[in-house]
Amino acid sequence: VLKVLSHIDSILRSPRAPPLIYRRSKGPVQNYIKENGQECGFEHLPLTIEMWADQLTALKDLHKSLRKLSLELVPWHTADPQDNRESIRVEDLQFMVDAILEEIENKEKNSQTPSLPTLFAIVSHFQKLFDVTSLNGVYPRMNEVYTKLGEMTNAMRNLHELLQLDSSAPPTVVVDTVGKLCDVINENVTEQVQQLLGTQDIRSIINKLEEHECFFPPFQALIQDLLCLLEISNLDDILPAVQNLK
C-alpha cells in the first residue's frame, strides 16, 4: 500500500500535474507517512479522482459538440477515426479545433473563395433573375444567357462600326443615333413622295394616293388584256404591236 501511495504521491507532485491536484494536508488526522518518513497529503484524492472522472465524461460531450461544429464549418473533412473510441483524448479535440481554426484562417487569407451559403445565395439569385424553377435548369439557362449575350455584343459592335461611334459609347448613345438616322431617312422619303406626287401637305398626299388606288386597278386590267390579245409579254412591245395593226 505504501508503495502505491508513494507512486500516487510522485504523480501528484509531478510538474505535469495541475496545481490544484496536490495540496498538503491540514490536520493531524488527514496525514499519511511514507516509508521514508516524508509527509504526503491524500485527503482530497477521492474528490480529485471524481473530478477526473467527470472531466473524462465531459470530454466525450465536448467531442460530440466539436464534431457538430466541424461538420458545419468543414463538412468536406473525412470522418474522425476516433469517433468510435470509448475514451477521448485531449489530442483528438485539439486536432479538430486546429482543423477548424486553419479553415477560418484560410478563409480570411483568401477572401475571394466564397462560402457554401454564399454560393447557394448566388444560385438562388440567378434562378430568381432568369426564372429558373429547378437546379437542373440553371446550366441550360446559363448557356442560353451566354449565347444571347454574345449575339447582343456582336450586334452592338457592328452598330458601333456602322455608325462610326467609339467602342466605349453606351447603348443609349447607339439607340439615339439610330433614332436620328431613322428620322433623317423618313424626312427624305417624305420629301421624295412630295416631289413625286407634286404636293406639300399630308392631306394632298392622301388624296393623290386614293386617286391612284382608284385608277391603277382598271389600268392594270386593261394592260393585261392588251398583252394577252397582242400575244406579247412586255409593256414596251405594246406600242409597236399596235402600230403594226394599222
PDB file of N, CA and C in Angstrom, residues 91-179:
ATOM      1  N   GLU A  91      -5.829  15.266 -27.239  1.00  0.00           N
ATOM      2  CA  GLU A  91      -5.188  15.453 -28.543  1.00  0.00           C
ATOM      3  C   GLU A  91      -6.197  15.384 -29.689  1.00  0.00           C
ATOM      4  N   ASP A  92      -7.232  14.512 -29.534  1.00  0.00           N
ATOM      5  CA  ASP A  92      -8.261  14.409 -30.569  1.00  0.00           C
ATOM      6  C   ASP A  92      -9.040  15.717 -30.682  1.00  0.00           C
ATOM      7  N   LEU A  93      -9.399  16.261 -29.539  1.00  0.00           N
ATOM      8  CA  LEU A  93     -10.142  17.518 -29.548  1.00  0.00           C
ATOM      9  C   LEU A  93      -9.283  18.649 -30.099  1.00  0.00           C
ATOM     10  N   GLN A  94      -8.010  18.669 -29.721  1.00  0.00           N
ATOM     11  CA  GLN A  94      -7.112  19.713 -30.202  1.00  0.00           C
ATOM     12  C   GLN A  94      -6.952  19.636 -31.715  1.00  0.00           C
ATOM     13  N   PHE A  95      -6.914  18.425 -32.261  1.00  0.00           N
ATOM     14  CA  PHE A  95      -6.800  18.250 -33.709  1.00  0.00           C
ATOM     15  C   PHE A  95      -8.015  18.836 -34.422  1.00  0.00           C
ATOM     16  N   MET A  96      -9.203  18.604 -33.886  1.00  0.00           N
ATOM     17  CA  MET A  96     -10.413  19.133 -34.501  1.00  0.00           C
ATOM     18  C   MET A  96     -10.432  20.652 -34.436  1.00  0.00           C
ATOM     19  N   VAL A  97     -10.046  21.191 -33.269  1.00  0.00           N
ATOM     20  CA  VAL A  97     -10.022  22.650 -33.126  1.00  0.00           C
ATOM     21  C   VAL A  97      -9.010  23.264 -34.086  1.00  0.00           C
ATOM     22  N   ASP A  98      -7.847  22.638 -34.226  1.00  0.00           N
ATOM     23  CA  ASP A  98      -6.832  23.153 -35.149  1.00  0.00           C
ATOM     24  C   ASP A  98      -7.329  23.132 -36.588  1.00  0.00           C
ATOM     25  N   ALA A  99      -8.063  22.080 -36.957  1.00  0.00           N
ATOM     26  CA  ALA A  99      -8.590  21.996 -38.322  1.00  0.00           C
ATOM     27  C   ALA A  99      -9.587  23.115 -38.592  1.00  0.00           C
ATOM     28  N   ILE A 100     -10.440  23.387 -37.604  1.00  0.00           N
ATOM     29  CA  ILE A 100     -11.421  24.461 -37.766  1.00  0.00           C
ATOM     30  C   ILE A 100     -10.729  25.818 -37.850  1.00  0.00           C
ATOM     31  N   LEU A 101      -9.749  26.049 -36.956  1.00  0.00           N
ATOM     32  CA  LEU A 101      -9.011  27.316 -36.972  1.00  0.00           C
ATOM     33  C   LEU A 101      -8.252  27.501 -38.284  1.00  0.00           C
ATOM     34  N   GLU A 102      -7.679  26.424 -38.801  1.00  0.00           N
ATOM     35  CA  GLU A 102      -6.952  26.521 -40.071  1.00  0.00           C
ATOM     36  C   GLU A 102      -7.890  26.899 -41.205  1.00  0.00           C
ATOM     37  N   GLU A 103      -9.096  26.320 -41.193  1.00  0.00           N
ATOM     38  CA  GLU A 103     -10.063  26.655 -42.241  1.00  0.00           C
ATOM     39  C   GLU A 103     -10.482  28.120 -42.146  1.00  0.00           C
ATOM     40  N   ILE A 104     -10.695  28.602 -40.926  1.00  0.00           N
ATOM     41  CA  ILE A 104     -11.083  30.000 -40.750  1.00  0.00           C
ATOM     42  C   ILE A 104      -9.962  30.927 -41.195  1.00  0.00           C
ATOM     43  N   GLU A 105      -8.717  30.583 -40.854  1.00  0.00           N
ATOM     44  CA  GLU A 105      -7.578  31.409 -41.276  1.00  0.00           C
ATOM     45  C   GLU A 105      -7.435  31.426 -42.794  1.00  0.00           C
ATOM     46  N   ASN A 106      -7.654  30.274 -43.432  1.00  0.00           N
ATOM     47  CA  ASN A 106      -7.571  30.221 -44.897  1.00  0.00           C
ATOM     48  C   ASN A 106      -8.649  31.074 -45.543  1.00  0.00           C
ATOM     49  N   LYS A 107      -9.836  31.086 -44.950  1.00  0.00           N
ATOM     50  CA  LYS A 107     -10.903  31.919 -45.489  1.00  0.00           C
ATOM     51  C   LYS A 107     -10.567  33.390 -45.364  1.00  0.00           C
ATOM     52  N   GLU A 108      -9.948  33.755 -44.244  1.00  0.00           N
ATOM     53  CA  GLU A 108      -9.577  35.161 -44.055  1.00  0.00           C
ATOM     54  C   GLU A 108      -8.473  35.564 -45.029  1.00  0.00           C
ATOM     55  N   LYS A 109      -7.522  34.643 -45.302  1.00  0.00           N
ATOM     56  CA  LYS A 109      -6.434  34.972 -46.224  1.00  0.00           C
ATOM     57  C   LYS A 109      -6.927  35.030 -47.663  1.00  0.00           C
ATOM     58  N   ASN A 110      -7.824  34.149 -48.006  1.00  0.00           N
ATOM     59  CA  ASN A 110      -8.327  34.092 -49.378  1.00  0.00           C
ATOM     60  C   ASN A 110      -9.809  34.442 -49.365  1.00  0.00           C
ATOM     61  N   SER A 111     -10.078  35.723 -49.270  1.00  0.00           N
ATOM     62  CA  SER A 111     -11.465  36.185 -49.178  1.00  0.00           C
ATOM     63  C   SER A 111     -12.235  35.994 -50.468  1.00  0.00           C
ATOM     64  N   GLN A 112     -11.530  35.709 -51.594  1.00  0.00           N
ATOM     65  CA  GLN A 112     -12.209  35.518 -52.864  1.00  0.00           C
ATOM     66  C   GLN A 112     -12.897  34.168 -52.956  1.00  0.00           C
ATOM     67  N   THR A 113     -12.555  33.234 -52.084  1.00  0.00           N
ATOM     68  CA  THR A 113     -13.199  31.934 -52.095  1.00  0.00           C
ATOM     69  C   THR A 113     -14.532  32.032 -51.353  1.00  0.00           C
ATOM     70  N   PRO A 114     -15.663  31.899 -52.061  1.00  0.00           N
ATOM     71  CA  PRO A 114     -16.967  32.061 -51.400  1.00  0.00           C
ATOM     72  C   PRO A 114     -17.312  30.851 -50.549  1.00  0.00           C
ATOM     73  N   SER A 115     -18.098  31.089 -49.543  1.00  0.00           N
ATOM     74  CA  SER A 115     -18.564  30.013 -48.682  1.00  0.00           C
ATOM     75  C   SER A 115     -19.760  29.329 -49.318  1.00  0.00           C
ATOM     76  N   LEU A 116     -20.135  28.189 -48.753  1.00  0.00           N
ATOM     77  CA  LEU A 116     -21.282  27.450 -49.282  1.00  0.00           C
ATOM     78  C   LEU A 116     -22.578  28.259 -49.201  1.00  0.00           C
ATOM     79  N   PRO A 117     -22.856  28.966 -48.089  1.00  0.00           N
ATOM     80  CA  PRO A 117     -24.066  29.813 -48.091  1.00  0.00           C
ATOM     81  C   PRO A 117     -24.025  30.894 -49.158  1.00  0.00           C
ATOM     82  N   THR A 118     -22.829  31.455 -49.415  1.00  0.00           N
ATOM     83  CA  THR A 118     -22.720  32.478 -50.457  1.00  0.00           C
ATOM     84  C   THR A 118     -23.018  31.890 -51.831  1.00  0.00           C
ATOM     85  N   LEU A 119     -22.458  30.702 -52.122  1.00  0.00           N
ATOM     86  CA  LEU A 119     -22.723  30.046 -53.396  1.00  0.00           C
ATOM     87  C   LEU A 119     -24.203  29.718 -53.551  1.00  0.00           C
ATOM     88  N   PHE A 120     -24.842  29.268 -52.481  1.00  0.00           N
ATOM     89  CA  PHE A 120     -26.272  28.961 -52.530  1.00  0.00           C
ATOM     90  C   PHE A 120     -27.084  30.222 -52.810  1.00  0.00           C
ATOM     91  N   ALA A 121     -26.687  31.338 -52.190  1.00  0.00           N
ATOM     92  CA  ALA A 121     -27.388  32.599 -52.423  1.00  0.00           C
ATOM     93  C   ALA A 121     -27.226  33.057 -53.876  1.00  0.00           C
ATOM     94  N   ILE A 122     -26.026  32.852 -54.451  1.00  0.00           N
ATOM     95  CA  ILE A 122     -25.784  33.249 -55.846  1.00  0.00           C
ATOM     96  C   ILE A 122     -26.675  32.443 -56.789  1.00  0.00           C
ATOM     97  N   VAL A 123     -26.745  31.133 -56.568  1.00  0.00           N
ATOM     98  CA  VAL A 123     -27.582  30.278 -57.428  1.00  0.00           C
ATOM     99  C   VAL A 123     -29.055  30.660 -57.294  1.00  0.00           C
ATOM    100  N   SER A 124     -29.502  30.910 -56.068  1.00  0.00           N
ATOM    101  CA  SER A 124     -30.897  31.298 -55.846  1.00  0.00           C
ATOM    102  C   SER A 124     -31.198  32.625 -56.531  1.00  0.00           C
ATOM    103  N   HIS A 125     -30.253  33.549 -56.471  1.00  0.00           N
ATOM    104  CA  HIS A 125     -30.454  34.853 -57.124  1.00  0.00           C
ATOM    105  C   HIS A 125     -30.527  34.687 -58.642  1.00  0.00           C
ATOM    106  N   PHE A 126     -29.698  33.825 -59.201  1.00  0.00           N
ATOM    107  CA  PHE A 126     -29.735  33.564 -60.644  1.00  0.00           C
ATOM    108  C   PHE A 126     -31.086  32.960 -61.035  1.00  0.00           C
ATOM    109  N   GLN A 127     -31.573  32.009 -60.228  1.00  0.00           N
ATOM    110  CA  GLN A 127     -32.872  31.405 -60.524  1.00  0.00           C
ATOM    111  C   GLN A 127     -33.991  32.444 -60.507  1.00  0.00           C
ATOM    112  N   LYS A 128     -33.896  33.380 -59.580  1.00  0.00           N
ATOM    113  CA  LYS A 128     -34.922  34.411 -59.486  1.00  0.00           C
ATOM    114  C   LYS A 128     -34.853  35.378 -60.656  1.00  0.00           C
ATOM    115  N   LEU A 129     -33.635  35.778 -61.052  1.00  0.00           N
ATOM    116  CA  LEU A 129     -33.478  36.744 -62.139  1.00  0.00           C
ATOM    117  C   LEU A 129     -33.938  36.177 -63.477  1.00  0.00           C
ATOM    118  N   PHE A 130     -33.627  34.909 -63.737  1.00  0.00           N
ATOM    119  CA  PHE A 130     -33.876  34.329 -65.054  1.00  0.00           C
ATOM    120  C   PHE A 130     -34.980  33.281 -65.032  1.00  0.00           C
ATOM    121  N   ASP A 131     -35.796  33.297 -63.978  1.00  0.00           N
ATOM    122  CA  ASP A 131     -36.997  32.460 -63.914  1.00  0.00           C
ATOM    123  C   ASP A 131     -36.664  30.985 -64.121  1.00  0.00           C
ATOM    124  N   VAL A 132     -35.729  30.475 -63.327  1.00  0.00           N
ATOM    125  CA  VAL A 132     -35.354  29.063 -63.374  1.00  0.00           C
ATOM    126  C   VAL A 132     -35.966  28.382 -62.157  1.00  0.00           C
ATOM    127  N   THR A 133     -36.805  27.387 -62.388  1.00  0.00           N
ATOM    128  CA  THR A 133     -37.549  26.779 -61.281  1.00  0.00           C
ATOM    129  C   THR A 133     -36.793  25.663 -60.577  1.00  0.00           C
ATOM    130  N   SER A 134     -35.770  25.098 -61.219  1.00  0.00           N
ATOM    131  CA  SER A 134     -35.047  23.978 -60.613  1.00  0.00           C
ATOM    132  C   SER A 134     -33.552  24.139 -60.844  1.00  0.00           C
ATOM    133  N   LEU A 135     -32.772  23.420 -60.041  1.00  0.00           N
ATOM    134  CA  LEU A 135     -31.322  23.467 -60.196  1.00  0.00           C
ATOM    135  C   LEU A 135     -30.889  22.859 -61.525  1.00  0.00           C
ATOM    136  N   ASN A 136     -31.643  21.868 -62.015  1.00  0.00           N
ATOM    137  CA  ASN A 136     -31.289  21.250 -63.293  1.00  0.00           C
ATOM    138  C   ASN A 136     -31.400  22.235 -64.451  1.00  0.00           C
ATOM    139  N   GLY A 137     -32.206  23.277 -64.278  1.00  0.00           N
ATOM    140  CA  GLY A 137     -32.371  24.241 -65.356  1.00  0.00           C
ATOM    141  C   GLY A 137     -31.385  25.389 -65.316  1.00  0.00           C
ATOM    142  N   VAL A 138     -30.496  25.411 -64.306  1.00  0.00           N
ATOM    143  CA  VAL A 138     -29.562  26.530 -64.170  1.00  0.00           C
ATOM    144  C   VAL A 138     -28.545  26.531 -65.306  1.00  0.00           C
ATOM    145  N   TYR A 139     -27.914  25.362 -65.561  1.00  0.00           N
ATOM    146  CA  TYR A 139     -26.883  25.312 -66.604  1.00  0.00           C
ATOM    147  C   TYR A 139     -27.443  25.598 -67.995  1.00  0.00           C
ATOM    148  N   PRO A 140     -28.583  25.004 -68.404  1.00  0.00           N
ATOM    149  CA  PRO A 140     -29.133  25.373 -69.719  1.00  0.00           C
ATOM    150  C   PRO A 140     -29.450  26.857 -69.840  1.00  0.00           C
ATOM    151  N   ARG A 141     -29.994  27.460 -68.774  1.00  0.00           N
ATOM    152  CA  ARG A 141     -30.314  28.878 -68.851  1.00  0.00           C
ATOM    153  C   ARG A 141     -29.034  29.715 -68.895  1.00  0.00           C
ATOM    154  N   MET A 142     -27.987  29.286 -68.185  1.00  0.00           N
ATOM    155  CA  MET A 142     -26.703  29.979 -68.271  1.00  0.00           C
ATOM    156  C   MET A 142     -26.178  29.968 -69.701  1.00  0.00           C
ATOM    157  N   ASN A 143     -26.262  28.807 -70.356  1.00  0.00           N
ATOM    158  CA  ASN A 143     -25.804  28.712 -71.745  1.00  0.00           C
ATOM    159  C   ASN A 143     -26.638  29.604 -72.650  1.00  0.00           C
ATOM    160  N   GLU A 144     -27.943  29.646 -72.404  1.00  0.00           N
ATOM    161  CA  GLU A 144     -28.819  30.494 -73.218  1.00  0.00           C
ATOM    162  C   GLU A 144     -28.483  31.972 -73.024  1.00  0.00           C
ATOM    163  N   VAL A 145     -28.274  32.363 -71.776  1.00  0.00           N
ATOM    164  CA  VAL A 145     -27.922  33.755 -71.494  1.00  0.00           C
ATOM    165  C   VAL A 145     -26.584  34.106 -72.122  1.00  0.00           C
ATOM    166  N   TYR A 146     -25.637  33.162 -72.035  1.00  0.00           N
ATOM    167  CA  TYR A 146     -24.314  33.407 -72.629  1.00  0.00           C
ATOM    168  C   TYR A 146     -24.427  33.576 -74.144  1.00  0.00           C
ATOM    169  N   THR A 147     -25.245  32.751 -74.806  1.00  0.00           N
ATOM    170  CA  THR A 147     -25.422  32.862 -76.262  1.00  0.00           C
ATOM    171  C   THR A 147     -26.071  34.182 -76.634  1.00  0.00           C
ATOM    172  N   LYS A 148     -27.141  34.552 -75.918  1.00  0.00           N
ATOM    173  CA  LYS A 148     -27.817  35.818 -76.215  1.00  0.00           C
ATOM    174  C   LYS A 148     -26.889  37.007 -75.973  1.00  0.00           C
ATOM    175  N   LEU A 149     -26.097  36.915 -74.912  1.00  0.00           N
ATOM    176  CA  LEU A 149     -25.156  37.990 -74.627  1.00  0.00           C
ATOM    177  C   LEU A 149     -24.129  38.128 -75.744  1.00  0.00           C
ATOM    178  N   GLY A 150     -23.660  36.987 -76.267  1.00  0.00           N
ATOM    179  CA  GLY A 150     -22.712  37.044 -77.382  1.00  0.00           C
ATOM    180  C   GLY A 150     -23.332  37.676 -78.618  1.00  0.00           C
ATOM    181  N   GLU A 151     -24.586  37.331 -78.908  1.00  0.00           N
ATOM    182  CA  GLU A 151     -25.266  37.922 -80.062  1.00  0.00           C
ATOM    183  C   GLU A 151     -25.442  39.429 -79.885  1.00  0.00           C
ATOM    184  N   MET A 152     -25.842  39.835 -78.690  1.00  0.00           N
ATOM    185  CA  MET A 152     -26.023  41.261 -78.436  1.00  0.00           C
ATOM    186  C   MET A 152     -24.697  42.009 -78.517  1.00  0.00           C
ATOM    187  N   THR A 153     -23.636  41.390 -78.014  1.00  0.00           N
ATOM    188  CA  THR A 153     -22.313  42.033 -78.066  1.00  0.00           C
ATOM    189  C   THR A 153     -21.860  42.221 -79.513  1.00  0.00           C
ATOM    190  N   ASN A 154     -22.054  41.202 -80.335  1.00  0.00           N
ATOM    191  CA  ASN A 154     -21.676  41.312 -81.747  1.00  0.00           C
ATOM    192  C   ASN A 154     -22.516  42.372 -82.457  1.00  0.00           C
ATOM    193  N   ALA A 155     -23.819  42.398 -82.159  1.00  0.00           N
ATOM    194  CA  ALA A 155     -24.693  43.386 -82.791  1.00  0.00           C
ATOM    195  C   ALA A 155     -24.278  44.807 -82.400  1.00  0.00           C
ATOM    196  N   MET A 156     -23.978  45.017 -81.130  1.00  0.00           N
ATOM    197  CA  MET A 156     -23.563  46.343 -80.687  1.00  0.00           C
ATOM    198  C   MET A 156     -22.224  46.733 -81.303  1.00  0.00           C
ATOM    199  N   ARG A 157     -21.318  45.769 -81.441  1.00  0.00           N
ATOM    200  CA  ARG A 157     -20.021  46.067 -82.059  1.00  0.00           C
ATOM    201  C   ARG A 157     -20.210  46.486 -83.521  1.00  0.00           C
ATOM    202  N   ASN A 158     -21.081  45.767 -84.238  1.00  0.00           N
ATOM    203  CA  ASN A 158     -21.339  46.110 -85.640  1.00  0.00           C
ATOM    204  C   ASN A 158     -22.006  47.474 -85.765  1.00  0.00           C
ATOM    205  N   LEU A 159     -22.932  47.785 -84.865  1.00  0.00           N
ATOM    206  CA  LEU A 159     -23.591  49.095 -84.897  1.00  0.00           C
ATOM    207  C   LEU A 159     -22.595  50.217 -84.623  1.00  0.00           C
ATOM    208  N   HIS A 160     -21.686  49.980 -83.682  1.00  0.00           N
ATOM    209  CA  HIS A 160     -20.655  50.990 -83.411  1.00  0.00           C
ATOM    210  C   HIS A 160     -19.834  51.277 -84.664  1.00  0.00           C
ATOM    211  N   GLU A 161     -19.497  50.203 -85.389  1.00  0.00           N
ATOM    212  CA  GLU A 161     -18.694  50.394 -86.598  1.00  0.00           C
ATOM    213  C   GLU A 161     -19.495  51.077 -87.694  1.00  0.00           C
ATOM    214  N   LEU A 162     -20.755  50.648 -87.914  1.00  0.00           N
ATOM    215  CA  LEU A 162     -21.573  51.233 -88.977  1.00  0.00           C
ATOM    216  C   LEU A 162     -21.885  52.702 -88.708  1.00  0.00           C
ATOM    217  N   LEU A 163     -22.134  53.031 -87.466  1.00  0.00           N
ATOM    218  CA  LEU A 163     -22.480  54.403 -87.114  1.00  0.00           C
ATOM    219  C   LEU A 163     -21.257  55.254 -86.812  1.00  0.00           C
ATOM    220  N   GLN A 164     -20.069  54.633 -86.919  1.00  0.00           N
ATOM    221  CA  GLN A 164     -18.814  55.340 -86.666  1.00  0.00           C
ATOM    222  C   GLN A 164     -18.779  55.937 -85.253  1.00  0.00           C
ATOM    223  N   LEU A 165     -19.173  55.126 -84.305  1.00  0.00           N
ATOM    224  CA  LEU A 165     -19.141  55.531 -82.899  1.00  0.00           C
ATOM    225  C   LEU A 165     -17.952  54.902 -82.208  1.00  0.00           C
ATOM    226  N   ASP A 166     -17.515  55.530 -81.125  1.00  0.00           N
ATOM    227  CA  ASP A 166     -16.437  54.969 -80.328  1.00  0.00           C
ATOM    228  C   ASP A 166     -16.920  53.679 -79.660  1.00  0.00           C
ATOM    229  N   SER A 167     -16.020  52.725 -79.518  1.00  0.00           N
ATOM    230  CA  SER A 167     -16.411  51.435 -78.941  1.00  0.00           C
ATOM    231  C   SER A 167     -16.881  51.551 -77.497  1.00  0.00           C
ATOM    232  N   SER A 168     -16.521  52.649 -76.828  1.00  0.00           N
ATOM    233  CA  SER A 168     -16.938  52.841 -75.438  1.00  0.00           C
ATOM    234  C   SER A 168     -18.300  53.511 -75.317  1.00  0.00           C
ATOM    235  N   ALA A 169     -18.911  53.863 -76.449  1.00  0.00           N
ATOM    236  CA  ALA A 169     -20.220  54.536 -76.405  1.00  0.00           C
ATOM    237  C   ALA A 169     -21.261  53.598 -75.811  1.00  0.00           C
ATOM    238  N   PRO A 170     -22.054  54.058 -74.841  1.00  0.00           N
ATOM    239  CA  PRO A 170     -23.055  53.189 -74.206  1.00  0.00           C
ATOM    240  C   PRO A 170     -24.214  52.891 -75.153  1.00  0.00           C
ATOM    241  N   PRO A 171     -25.018  51.877 -74.847  1.00  0.00           N
ATOM    242  CA  PRO A 171     -26.150  51.520 -75.708  1.00  0.00           C
ATOM    243  C   PRO A 171     -27.135  52.671 -75.930  1.00  0.00           C
ATOM    244  N   THR A 172     -27.293  53.569 -74.943  1.00  0.00           N
ATOM    245  CA  THR A 172     -28.227  54.680 -75.120  1.00  0.00           C
ATOM    246  C   THR A 172     -27.794  55.594 -76.258  1.00  0.00           C
ATOM    247  N   VAL A 173     -26.486  55.792 -76.396  1.00  0.00           N
ATOM    248  CA  VAL A 173     -25.976  56.618 -77.490  1.00  0.00           C
ATOM    249  C   VAL A 173     -26.248  55.941 -78.826  1.00  0.00           C
ATOM    250  N   VAL A 174     -26.080  54.614 -78.867  1.00  0.00           N
ATOM    251  CA  VAL A 174     -26.354  53.873 -80.102  1.00  0.00           C
ATOM    252  C   VAL A 174     -27.820  54.002 -80.484  1.00  0.00           C
ATOM    253  N   VAL A 175     -28.711  53.855 -79.519  1.00  0.00           N
ATOM    254  CA  VAL A 175     -30.147  53.961 -79.796  1.00  0.00           C
ATOM    255  C   VAL A 175     -30.504  55.366 -80.280  1.00  0.00           C
ATOM    256  N   ASP A 176     -29.954  56.390 -79.639  1.00  0.00           N
ATOM    257  CA  ASP A 176     -30.233  57.769 -80.055  1.00  0.00           C
ATOM    258  C   ASP A 176     -29.737  58.021 -81.483  1.00  0.00           C
ATOM    259  N   THR A 177     -28.567  57.490 -81.797  1.00  0.00           N
ATOM    260  CA  THR A 177     -28.012  57.688 -83.148  1.00  0.00           C
ATOM    261  C   THR A 177     -28.872  56.993 -84.192  1.00  0.00           C
ATOM    262  N   VAL A 178     -29.304  55.783 -83.904  1.00  0.00           N
ATOM    263  CA  VAL A 178     -30.184  55.068 -84.837  1.00  0.00           C
ATOM    264  C   VAL A 178     -31.509  55.813 -84.996  1.00  0.00           C
ATOM    265  N   GLY A 179     -32.029  56.358 -83.897  1.00  0.00           N
ATOM    266  CA  GLY A 179     -33.279  57.119 -83.980  1.00  0.00           C
ATOM    267  C   GLY A 179     -33.130  58.354 -84.853  1.00  0.00           C
TER     268      GLY A 179
END
